Short mmCIF file of C-alpha atoms in Angstrom, two decimals:
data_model
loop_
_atom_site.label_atom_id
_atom_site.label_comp_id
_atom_site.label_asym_id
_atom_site.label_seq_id
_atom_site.Cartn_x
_atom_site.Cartn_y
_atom_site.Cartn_z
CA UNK A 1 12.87 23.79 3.58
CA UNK A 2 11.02 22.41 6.44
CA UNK A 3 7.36 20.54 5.65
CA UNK A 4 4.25 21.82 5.99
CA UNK A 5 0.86 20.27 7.69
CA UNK A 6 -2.36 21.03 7.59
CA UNK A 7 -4.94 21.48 10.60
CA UNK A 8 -8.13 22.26 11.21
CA UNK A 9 -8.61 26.07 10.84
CA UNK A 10 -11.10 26.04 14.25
CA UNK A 11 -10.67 22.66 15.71
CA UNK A 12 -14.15 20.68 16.58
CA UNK A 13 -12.44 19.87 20.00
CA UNK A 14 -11.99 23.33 21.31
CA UNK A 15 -8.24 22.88 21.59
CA UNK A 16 -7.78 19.75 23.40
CA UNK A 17 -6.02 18.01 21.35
CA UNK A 18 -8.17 15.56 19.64
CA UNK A 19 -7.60 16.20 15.97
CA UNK A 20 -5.19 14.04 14.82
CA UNK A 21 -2.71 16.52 13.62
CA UNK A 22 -1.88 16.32 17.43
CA UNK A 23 -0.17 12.79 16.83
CA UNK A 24 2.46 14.41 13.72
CA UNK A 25 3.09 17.53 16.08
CA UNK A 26 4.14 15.18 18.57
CA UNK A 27 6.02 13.22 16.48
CA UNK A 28 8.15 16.09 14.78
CA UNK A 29 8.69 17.87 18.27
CA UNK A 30 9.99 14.10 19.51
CA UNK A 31 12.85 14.20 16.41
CA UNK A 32 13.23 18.00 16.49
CA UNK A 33 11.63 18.66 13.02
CA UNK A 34 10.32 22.25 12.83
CA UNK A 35 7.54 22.06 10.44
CA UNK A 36 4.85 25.04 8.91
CA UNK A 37 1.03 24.99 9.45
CA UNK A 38 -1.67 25.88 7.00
CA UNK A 39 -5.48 26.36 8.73
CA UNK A 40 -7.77 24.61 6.62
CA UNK A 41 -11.75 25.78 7.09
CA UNK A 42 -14.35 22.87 7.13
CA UNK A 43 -15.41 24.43 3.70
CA UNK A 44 -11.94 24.53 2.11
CA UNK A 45 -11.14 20.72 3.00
CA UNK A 46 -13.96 19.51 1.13
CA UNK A 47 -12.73 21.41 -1.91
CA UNK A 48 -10.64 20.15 -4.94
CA UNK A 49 -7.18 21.64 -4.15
CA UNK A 50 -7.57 20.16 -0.51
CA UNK A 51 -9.16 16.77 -1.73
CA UNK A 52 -5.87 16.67 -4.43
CA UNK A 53 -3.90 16.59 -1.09
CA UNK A 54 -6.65 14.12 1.02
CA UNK A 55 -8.84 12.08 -0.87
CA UNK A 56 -10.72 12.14 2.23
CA UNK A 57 -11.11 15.60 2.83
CA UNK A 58 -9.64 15.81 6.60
CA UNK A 59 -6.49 16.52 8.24
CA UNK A 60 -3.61 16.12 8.40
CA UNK A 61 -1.73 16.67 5.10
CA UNK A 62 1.69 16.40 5.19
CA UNK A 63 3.91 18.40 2.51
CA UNK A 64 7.24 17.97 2.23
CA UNK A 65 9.36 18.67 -1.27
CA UNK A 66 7.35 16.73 -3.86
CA UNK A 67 6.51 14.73 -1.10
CA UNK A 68 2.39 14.81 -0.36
CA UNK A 69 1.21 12.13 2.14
CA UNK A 70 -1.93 11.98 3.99
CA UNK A 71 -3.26 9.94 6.83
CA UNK A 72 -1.70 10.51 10.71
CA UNK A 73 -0.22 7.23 11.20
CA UNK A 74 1.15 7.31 7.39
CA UNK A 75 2.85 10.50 8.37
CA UNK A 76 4.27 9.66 11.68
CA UNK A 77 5.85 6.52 10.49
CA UNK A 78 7.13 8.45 7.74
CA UNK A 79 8.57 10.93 10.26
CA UNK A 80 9.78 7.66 12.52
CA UNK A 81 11.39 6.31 9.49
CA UNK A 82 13.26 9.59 8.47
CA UNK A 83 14.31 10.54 11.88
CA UNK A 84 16.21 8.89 14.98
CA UNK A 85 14.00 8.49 18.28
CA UNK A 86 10.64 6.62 17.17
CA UNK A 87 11.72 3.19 16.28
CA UNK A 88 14.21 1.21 17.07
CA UNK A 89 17.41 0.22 15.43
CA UNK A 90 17.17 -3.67 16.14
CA UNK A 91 15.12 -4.67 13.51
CA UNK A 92 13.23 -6.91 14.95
CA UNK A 93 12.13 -4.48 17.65
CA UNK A 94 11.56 -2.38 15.20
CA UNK A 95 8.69 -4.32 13.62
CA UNK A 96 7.23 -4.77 16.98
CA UNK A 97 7.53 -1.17 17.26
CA UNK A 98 5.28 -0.88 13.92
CA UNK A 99 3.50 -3.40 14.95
CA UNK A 100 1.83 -1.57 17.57
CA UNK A 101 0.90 1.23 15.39
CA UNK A 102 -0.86 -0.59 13.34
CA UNK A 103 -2.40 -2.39 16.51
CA UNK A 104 -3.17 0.97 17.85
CA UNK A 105 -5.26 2.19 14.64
CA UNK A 106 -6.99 -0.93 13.35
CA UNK A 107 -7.55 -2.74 16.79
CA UNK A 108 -8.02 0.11 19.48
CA UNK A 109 -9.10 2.98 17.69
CA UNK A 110 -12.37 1.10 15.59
CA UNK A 111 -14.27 0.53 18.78
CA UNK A 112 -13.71 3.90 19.99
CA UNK A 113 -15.05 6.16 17.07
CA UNK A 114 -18.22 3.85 17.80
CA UNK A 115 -18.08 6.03 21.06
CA UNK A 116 -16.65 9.26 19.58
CA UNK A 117 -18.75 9.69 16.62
CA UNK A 118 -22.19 9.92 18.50
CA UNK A 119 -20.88 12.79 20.21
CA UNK A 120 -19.48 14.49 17.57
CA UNK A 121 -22.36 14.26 14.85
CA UNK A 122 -25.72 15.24 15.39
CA UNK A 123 -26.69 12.29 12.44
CA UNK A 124 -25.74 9.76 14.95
CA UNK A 125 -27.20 9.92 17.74
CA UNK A 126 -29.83 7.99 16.96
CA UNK A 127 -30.38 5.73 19.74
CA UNK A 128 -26.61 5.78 21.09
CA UNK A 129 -27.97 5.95 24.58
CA UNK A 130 -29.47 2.29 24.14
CA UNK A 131 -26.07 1.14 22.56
CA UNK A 132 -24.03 2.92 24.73
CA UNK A 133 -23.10 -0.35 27.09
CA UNK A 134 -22.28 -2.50 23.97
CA UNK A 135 -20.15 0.12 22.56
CA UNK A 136 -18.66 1.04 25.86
CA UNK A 137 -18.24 -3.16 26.53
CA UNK A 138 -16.06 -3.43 23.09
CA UNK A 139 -13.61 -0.54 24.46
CA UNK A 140 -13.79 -1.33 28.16
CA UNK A 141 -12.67 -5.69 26.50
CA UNK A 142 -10.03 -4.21 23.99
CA UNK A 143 -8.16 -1.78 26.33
CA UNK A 144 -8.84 -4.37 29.28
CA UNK A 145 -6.39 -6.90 26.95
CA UNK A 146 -3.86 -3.96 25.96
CA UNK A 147 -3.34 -3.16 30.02
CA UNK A 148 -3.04 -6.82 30.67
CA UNK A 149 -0.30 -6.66 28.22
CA UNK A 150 1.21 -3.74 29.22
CA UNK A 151 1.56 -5.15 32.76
CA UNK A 152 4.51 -2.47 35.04
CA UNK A 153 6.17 -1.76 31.95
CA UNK A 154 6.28 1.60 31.16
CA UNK A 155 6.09 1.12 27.63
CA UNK A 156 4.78 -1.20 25.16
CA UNK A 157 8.03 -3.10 24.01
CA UNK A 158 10.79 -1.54 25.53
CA UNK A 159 11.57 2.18 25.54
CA UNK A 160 9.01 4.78 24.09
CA UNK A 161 8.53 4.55 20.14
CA UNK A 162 5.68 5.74 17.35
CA UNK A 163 3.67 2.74 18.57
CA UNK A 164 3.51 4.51 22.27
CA UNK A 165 2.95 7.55 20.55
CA UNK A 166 0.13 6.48 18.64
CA UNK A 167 -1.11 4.65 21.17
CA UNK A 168 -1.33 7.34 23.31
CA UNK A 169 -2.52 9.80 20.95
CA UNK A 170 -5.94 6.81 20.24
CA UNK A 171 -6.05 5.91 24.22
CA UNK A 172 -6.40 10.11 25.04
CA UNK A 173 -10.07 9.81 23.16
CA UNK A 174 -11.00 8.42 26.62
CA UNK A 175 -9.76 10.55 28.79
CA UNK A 176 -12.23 11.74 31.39
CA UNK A 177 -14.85 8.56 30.53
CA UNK A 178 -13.51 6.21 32.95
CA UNK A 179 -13.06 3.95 30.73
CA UNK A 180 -9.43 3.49 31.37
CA UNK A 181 -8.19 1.15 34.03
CA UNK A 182 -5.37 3.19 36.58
CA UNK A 183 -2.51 1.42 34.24
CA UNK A 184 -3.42 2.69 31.86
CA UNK A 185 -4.83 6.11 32.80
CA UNK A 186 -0.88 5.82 33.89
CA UNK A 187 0.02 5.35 30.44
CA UNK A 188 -1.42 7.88 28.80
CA UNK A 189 -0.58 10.37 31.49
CA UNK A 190 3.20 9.10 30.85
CA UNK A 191 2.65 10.22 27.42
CA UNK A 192 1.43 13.20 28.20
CA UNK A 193 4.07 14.74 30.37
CA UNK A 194 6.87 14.31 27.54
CA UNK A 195 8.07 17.72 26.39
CA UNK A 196 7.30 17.05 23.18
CA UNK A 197 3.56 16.69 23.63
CA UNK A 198 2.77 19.42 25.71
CA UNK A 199 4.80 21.62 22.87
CA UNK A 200 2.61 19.77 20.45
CA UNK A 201 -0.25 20.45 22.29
CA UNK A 202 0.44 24.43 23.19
CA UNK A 203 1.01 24.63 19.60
CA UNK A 204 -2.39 23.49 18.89
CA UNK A 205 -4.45 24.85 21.22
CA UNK A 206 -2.69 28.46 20.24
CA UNK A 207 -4.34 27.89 16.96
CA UNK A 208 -7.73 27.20 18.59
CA UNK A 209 -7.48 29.86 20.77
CA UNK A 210 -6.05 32.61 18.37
CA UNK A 211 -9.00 31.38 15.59
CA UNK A 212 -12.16 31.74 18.13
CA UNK A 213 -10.72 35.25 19.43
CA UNK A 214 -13.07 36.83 17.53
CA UNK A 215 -15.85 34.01 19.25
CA UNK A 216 -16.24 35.10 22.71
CA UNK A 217 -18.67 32.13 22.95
CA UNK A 218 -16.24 29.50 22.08
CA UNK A 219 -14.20 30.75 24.50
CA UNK B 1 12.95 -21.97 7.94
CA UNK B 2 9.30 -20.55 6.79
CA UNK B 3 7.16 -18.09 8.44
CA UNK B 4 4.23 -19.78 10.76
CA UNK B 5 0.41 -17.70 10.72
CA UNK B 6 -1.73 -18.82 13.03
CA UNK B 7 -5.25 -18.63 11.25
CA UNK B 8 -9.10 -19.69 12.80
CA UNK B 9 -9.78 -23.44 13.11
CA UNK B 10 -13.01 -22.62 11.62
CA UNK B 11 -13.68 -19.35 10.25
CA UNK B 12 -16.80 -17.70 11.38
CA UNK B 13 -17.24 -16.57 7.59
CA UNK B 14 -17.63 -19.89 6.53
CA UNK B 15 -14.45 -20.04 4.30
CA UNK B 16 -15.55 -16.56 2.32
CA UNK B 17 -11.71 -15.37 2.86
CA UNK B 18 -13.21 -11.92 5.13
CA UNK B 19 -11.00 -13.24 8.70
CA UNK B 20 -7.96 -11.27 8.51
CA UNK B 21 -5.64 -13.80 7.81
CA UNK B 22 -6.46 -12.98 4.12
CA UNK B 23 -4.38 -10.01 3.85
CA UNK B 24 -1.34 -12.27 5.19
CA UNK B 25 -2.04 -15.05 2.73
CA UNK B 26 -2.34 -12.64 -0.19
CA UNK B 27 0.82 -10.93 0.26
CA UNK B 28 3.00 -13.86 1.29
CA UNK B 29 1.45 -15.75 -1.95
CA UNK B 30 2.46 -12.28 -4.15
CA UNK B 31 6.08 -12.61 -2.85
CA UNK B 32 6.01 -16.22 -3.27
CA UNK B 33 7.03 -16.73 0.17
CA UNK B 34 5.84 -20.36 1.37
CA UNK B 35 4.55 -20.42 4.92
CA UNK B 36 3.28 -22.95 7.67
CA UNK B 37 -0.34 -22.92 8.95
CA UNK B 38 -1.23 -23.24 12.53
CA UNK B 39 -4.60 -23.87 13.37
CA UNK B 40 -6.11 -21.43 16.52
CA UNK B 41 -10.19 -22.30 17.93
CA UNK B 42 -11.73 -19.60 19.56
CA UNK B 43 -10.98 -21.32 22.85
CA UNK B 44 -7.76 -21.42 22.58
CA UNK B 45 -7.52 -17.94 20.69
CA UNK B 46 -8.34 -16.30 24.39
CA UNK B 47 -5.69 -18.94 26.26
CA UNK B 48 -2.26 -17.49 27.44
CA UNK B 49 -0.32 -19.33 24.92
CA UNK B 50 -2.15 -17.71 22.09
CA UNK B 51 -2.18 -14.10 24.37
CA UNK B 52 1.45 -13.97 24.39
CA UNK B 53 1.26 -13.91 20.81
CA UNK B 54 -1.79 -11.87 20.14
CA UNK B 55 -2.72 -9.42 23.02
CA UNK B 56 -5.94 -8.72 22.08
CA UNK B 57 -6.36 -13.15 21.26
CA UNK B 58 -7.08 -13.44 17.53
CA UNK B 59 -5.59 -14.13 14.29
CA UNK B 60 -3.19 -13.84 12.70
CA UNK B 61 -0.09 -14.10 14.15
CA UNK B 62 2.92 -14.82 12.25
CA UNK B 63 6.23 -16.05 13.66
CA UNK B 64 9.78 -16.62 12.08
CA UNK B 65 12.68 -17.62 13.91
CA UNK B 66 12.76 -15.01 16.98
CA UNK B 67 10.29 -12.42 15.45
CA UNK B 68 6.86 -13.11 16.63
CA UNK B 69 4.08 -10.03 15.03
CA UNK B 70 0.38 -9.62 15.43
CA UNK B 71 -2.31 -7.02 13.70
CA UNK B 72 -2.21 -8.23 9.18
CA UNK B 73 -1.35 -4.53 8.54
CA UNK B 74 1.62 -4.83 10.67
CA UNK B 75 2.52 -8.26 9.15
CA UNK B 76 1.38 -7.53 5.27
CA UNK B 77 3.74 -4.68 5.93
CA UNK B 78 6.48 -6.44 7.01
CA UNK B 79 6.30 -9.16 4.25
CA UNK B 80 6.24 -6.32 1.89
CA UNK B 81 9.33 -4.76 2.90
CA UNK B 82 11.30 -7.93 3.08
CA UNK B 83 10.31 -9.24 -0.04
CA UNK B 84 10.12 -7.23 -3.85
CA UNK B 85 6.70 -6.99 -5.15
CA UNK B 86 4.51 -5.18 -2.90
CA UNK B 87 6.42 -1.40 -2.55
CA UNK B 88 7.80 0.44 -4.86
CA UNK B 89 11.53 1.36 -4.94
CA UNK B 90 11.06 4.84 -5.45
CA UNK B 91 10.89 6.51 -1.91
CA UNK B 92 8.09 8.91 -2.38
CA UNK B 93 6.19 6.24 -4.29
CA UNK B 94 6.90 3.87 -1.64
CA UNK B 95 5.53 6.38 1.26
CA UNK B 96 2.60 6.88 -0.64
CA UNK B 97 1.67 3.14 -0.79
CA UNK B 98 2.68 3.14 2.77
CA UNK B 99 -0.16 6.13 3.08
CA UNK B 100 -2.91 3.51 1.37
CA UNK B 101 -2.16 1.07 3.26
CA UNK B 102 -2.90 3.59 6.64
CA UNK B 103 -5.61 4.86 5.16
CA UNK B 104 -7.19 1.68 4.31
CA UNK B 105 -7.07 0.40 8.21
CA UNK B 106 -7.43 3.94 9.87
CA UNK B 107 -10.11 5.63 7.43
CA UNK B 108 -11.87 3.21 5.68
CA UNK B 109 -12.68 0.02 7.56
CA UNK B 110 -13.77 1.90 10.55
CA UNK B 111 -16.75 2.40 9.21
CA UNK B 112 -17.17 -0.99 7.11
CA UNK B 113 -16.78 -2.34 10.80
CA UNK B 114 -19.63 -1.16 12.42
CA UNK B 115 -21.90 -2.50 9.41
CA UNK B 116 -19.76 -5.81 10.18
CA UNK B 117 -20.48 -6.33 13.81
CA UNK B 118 -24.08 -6.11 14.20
CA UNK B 119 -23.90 -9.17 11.47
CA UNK B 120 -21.20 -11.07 13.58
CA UNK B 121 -22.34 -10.57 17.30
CA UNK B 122 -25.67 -10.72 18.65
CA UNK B 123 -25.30 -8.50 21.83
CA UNK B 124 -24.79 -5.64 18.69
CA UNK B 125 -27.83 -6.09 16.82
CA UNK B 126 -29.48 -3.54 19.29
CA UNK B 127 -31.87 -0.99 16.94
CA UNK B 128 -28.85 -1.29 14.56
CA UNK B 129 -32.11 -1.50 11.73
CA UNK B 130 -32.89 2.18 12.93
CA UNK B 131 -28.96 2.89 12.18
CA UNK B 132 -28.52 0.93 9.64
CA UNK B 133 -28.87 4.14 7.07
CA UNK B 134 -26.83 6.37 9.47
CA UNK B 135 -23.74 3.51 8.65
CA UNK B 136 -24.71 2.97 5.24
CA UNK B 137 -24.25 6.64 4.71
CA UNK B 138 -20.99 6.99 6.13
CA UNK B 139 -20.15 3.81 4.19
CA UNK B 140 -20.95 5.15 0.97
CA UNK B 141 -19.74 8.56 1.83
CA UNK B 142 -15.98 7.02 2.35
CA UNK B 143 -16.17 5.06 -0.46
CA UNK B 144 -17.20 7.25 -2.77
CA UNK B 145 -14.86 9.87 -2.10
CA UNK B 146 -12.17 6.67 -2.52
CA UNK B 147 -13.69 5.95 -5.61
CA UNK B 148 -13.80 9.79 -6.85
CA UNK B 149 -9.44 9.43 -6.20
CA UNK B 150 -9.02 5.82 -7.97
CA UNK B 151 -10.56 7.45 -11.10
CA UNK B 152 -9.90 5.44 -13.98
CA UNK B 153 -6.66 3.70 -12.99
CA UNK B 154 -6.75 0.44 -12.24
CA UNK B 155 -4.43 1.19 -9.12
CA UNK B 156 -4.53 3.34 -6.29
CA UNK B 157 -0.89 4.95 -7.17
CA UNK B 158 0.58 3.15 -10.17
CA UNK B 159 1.72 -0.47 -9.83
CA UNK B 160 -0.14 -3.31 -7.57
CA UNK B 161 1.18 -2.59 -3.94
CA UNK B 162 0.64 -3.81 -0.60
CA UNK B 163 -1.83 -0.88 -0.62
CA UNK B 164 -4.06 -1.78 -2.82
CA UNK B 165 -3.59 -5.35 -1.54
CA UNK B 166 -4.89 -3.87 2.32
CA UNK B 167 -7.70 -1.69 0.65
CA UNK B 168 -9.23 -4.53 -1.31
CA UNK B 169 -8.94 -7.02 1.70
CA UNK B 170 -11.16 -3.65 3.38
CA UNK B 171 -13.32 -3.57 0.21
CA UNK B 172 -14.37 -6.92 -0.07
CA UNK B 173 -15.98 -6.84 3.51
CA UNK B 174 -18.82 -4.86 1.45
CA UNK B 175 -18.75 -7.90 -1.54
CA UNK B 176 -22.43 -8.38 -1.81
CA UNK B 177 -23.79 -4.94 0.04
CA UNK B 178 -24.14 -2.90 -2.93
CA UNK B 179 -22.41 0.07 -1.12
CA UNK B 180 -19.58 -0.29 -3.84
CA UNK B 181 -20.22 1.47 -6.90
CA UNK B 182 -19.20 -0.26 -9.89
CA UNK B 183 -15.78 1.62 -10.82
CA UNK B 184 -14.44 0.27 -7.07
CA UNK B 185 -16.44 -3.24 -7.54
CA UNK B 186 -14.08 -3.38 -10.47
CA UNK B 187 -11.36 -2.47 -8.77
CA UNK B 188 -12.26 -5.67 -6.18
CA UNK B 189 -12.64 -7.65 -8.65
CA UNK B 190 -9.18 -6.83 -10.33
CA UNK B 191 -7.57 -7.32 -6.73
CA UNK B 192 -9.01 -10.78 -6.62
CA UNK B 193 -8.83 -12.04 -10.08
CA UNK B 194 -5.01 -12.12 -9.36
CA UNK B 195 -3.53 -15.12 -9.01
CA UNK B 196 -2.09 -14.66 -5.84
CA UNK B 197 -5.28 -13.62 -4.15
CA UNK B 198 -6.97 -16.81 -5.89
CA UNK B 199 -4.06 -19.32 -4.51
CA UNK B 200 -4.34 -17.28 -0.84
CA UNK B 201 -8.23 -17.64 -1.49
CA UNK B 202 -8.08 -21.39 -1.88
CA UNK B 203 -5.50 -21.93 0.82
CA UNK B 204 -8.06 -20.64 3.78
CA UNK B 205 -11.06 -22.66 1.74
CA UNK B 206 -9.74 -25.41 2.38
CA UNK B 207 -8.99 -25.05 5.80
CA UNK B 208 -12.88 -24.56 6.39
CA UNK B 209 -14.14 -27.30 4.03
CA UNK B 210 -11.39 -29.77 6.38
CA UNK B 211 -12.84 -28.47 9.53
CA UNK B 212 -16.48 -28.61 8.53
CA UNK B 213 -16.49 -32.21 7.23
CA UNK B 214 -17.21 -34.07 10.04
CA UNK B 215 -20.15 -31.02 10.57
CA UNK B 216 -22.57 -31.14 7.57
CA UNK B 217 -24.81 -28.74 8.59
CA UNK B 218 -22.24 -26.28 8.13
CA UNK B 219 -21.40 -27.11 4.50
#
């Protein structure tokens, strides 16, 4: 019995990683958990057997047993908590550790859907280009404070944990907008070359590109 | 030895219990943990004493004995799993709280936020009455499908948890908007009719109506 996630069926992001079933891949590939994947379609998740499974009608689900959780970093610290490798023993490093989940989705992720969304829905684009340097202020301030912290260290408290994963997985939203300082461009790119992402992220993309096959255009 | 929160010297909401240290109050005040208040201005909030607790310099912080957090999700959670009261025993039941609690800093206050800031900061006001129906939307999009899972319970998965304690702190950002229909307004209202939330509730009031005595045009 392994668990079972869902993804998006055709991912908006043409296989680059950006939906966030790409943070639990990475998370069960970092504590050797093989897992199952269902393809959801844009019209199925807004349907009542997928909205039983996420009230908000998105991915990732995460089935395991009886078990039904929903929510990325709800699922990776439930994979963290389950598994050795993603948090500390001390316990005090482990909060820490937590900590900087939570840090990562509340504090650093906010500012950047004000970025993402305008590019991903046609609805709100409505003057973006005017707000654009407020919005790209906010993120440029926030990660500005998180690579002051951050300082040489290759990590955020110590060795790599779910924070740095989630971290990484909200800091990779900017890749390629230069809005990342060299540390922490660094950072990310640390993240990124961990076997355990790029298996998470081959997996991924193999679903994007086996799903627009028949698409030549997506291609 | 009690816990220390560092909380604003004077809250920008005018005592209306919407800065973060809230969540903190609330949950130490269900667990009937007593805790020490330290007073931060925004000064001092971007100082490095304060940044070496708080990376990105605000509130709250909460320190006991050698374990120094940041981020109220992070610290809410921690209370909550040091103390009984605020996660179930059961370990599915617990995860799923867990889940709320995610989904309430991940999924729904993103979009509460960017109502939030154009009201806060100047430098955001920029055409945000052109958006202002584009956020709206989302708002009532997210909260209605939230709404649609709550049903009829009075929880969000059986008992009180720290959950529903994070979702209503989210909630009550839209107290007044009208974006809450009235099965979640009651669900606010059930949230803060409990007598933990009122004791947190009066705890921060009075730190405003101290600060703002010797300033009467802020009464």
């Amino acid at each position: 019995m392994i668990p079972t996630i869902t993804v998006f069926e055709r991912s908006p992001d043409r296989g680059m990683g950006q939906a966030r079933d790409m943070r639990v891949r990475w998370a069960l590939e970092e504590v050797g958990q093989a897992y199952d994947v269902r393809l959801v379609s844009f019209s199925a998740m807004k349907q009542p057997a997928h909205l039983a499974l996420h009230p908000f009608g998105q991915i990732p689900t995460y089935e395991d047993g009886d078990l039904a959780l929903f929510e990325s970093g709800a699922i990776v610290f439930h994979i963290a908590q389950h598994h050795a490798g993603l948090l500390p023993d001390d316990a005090n490093a482990r909060a820490r550790a937590i900590t900087w989940m939570f840090a990562a989705l509340n504090t650093v992720e906010p500012p950047i859907l004000e970025r993402v969304s305008p590019m991903l829905l046609q609805y709100d684009k409505t003057n973006y280009e005017q707000r654009r340097p407020i919005v790209e202020k906010r993120i440029r301030d926030r990660v500005g404070q998180l690579s002051d912290r951050l300082g040489d260290a290759d990590w955020l408290d110590g060795a790599f944990s779910a924070g740095d994963l989630v971290m990484v997985g909200v800091l990779r939203r900017l890749n390629g907008s230069g809005l990342l300082d060299p540390n922490l461009a660094a950072y990310v790119a640390r993240g990124e070359a961990r076997p355990a992402f790029k298996r998470a992220y081959e997996a991924q993309l193999a679903v994007f590109t086996a799903a627009s096959a028949g698409y030549p255009h997506l291609q």
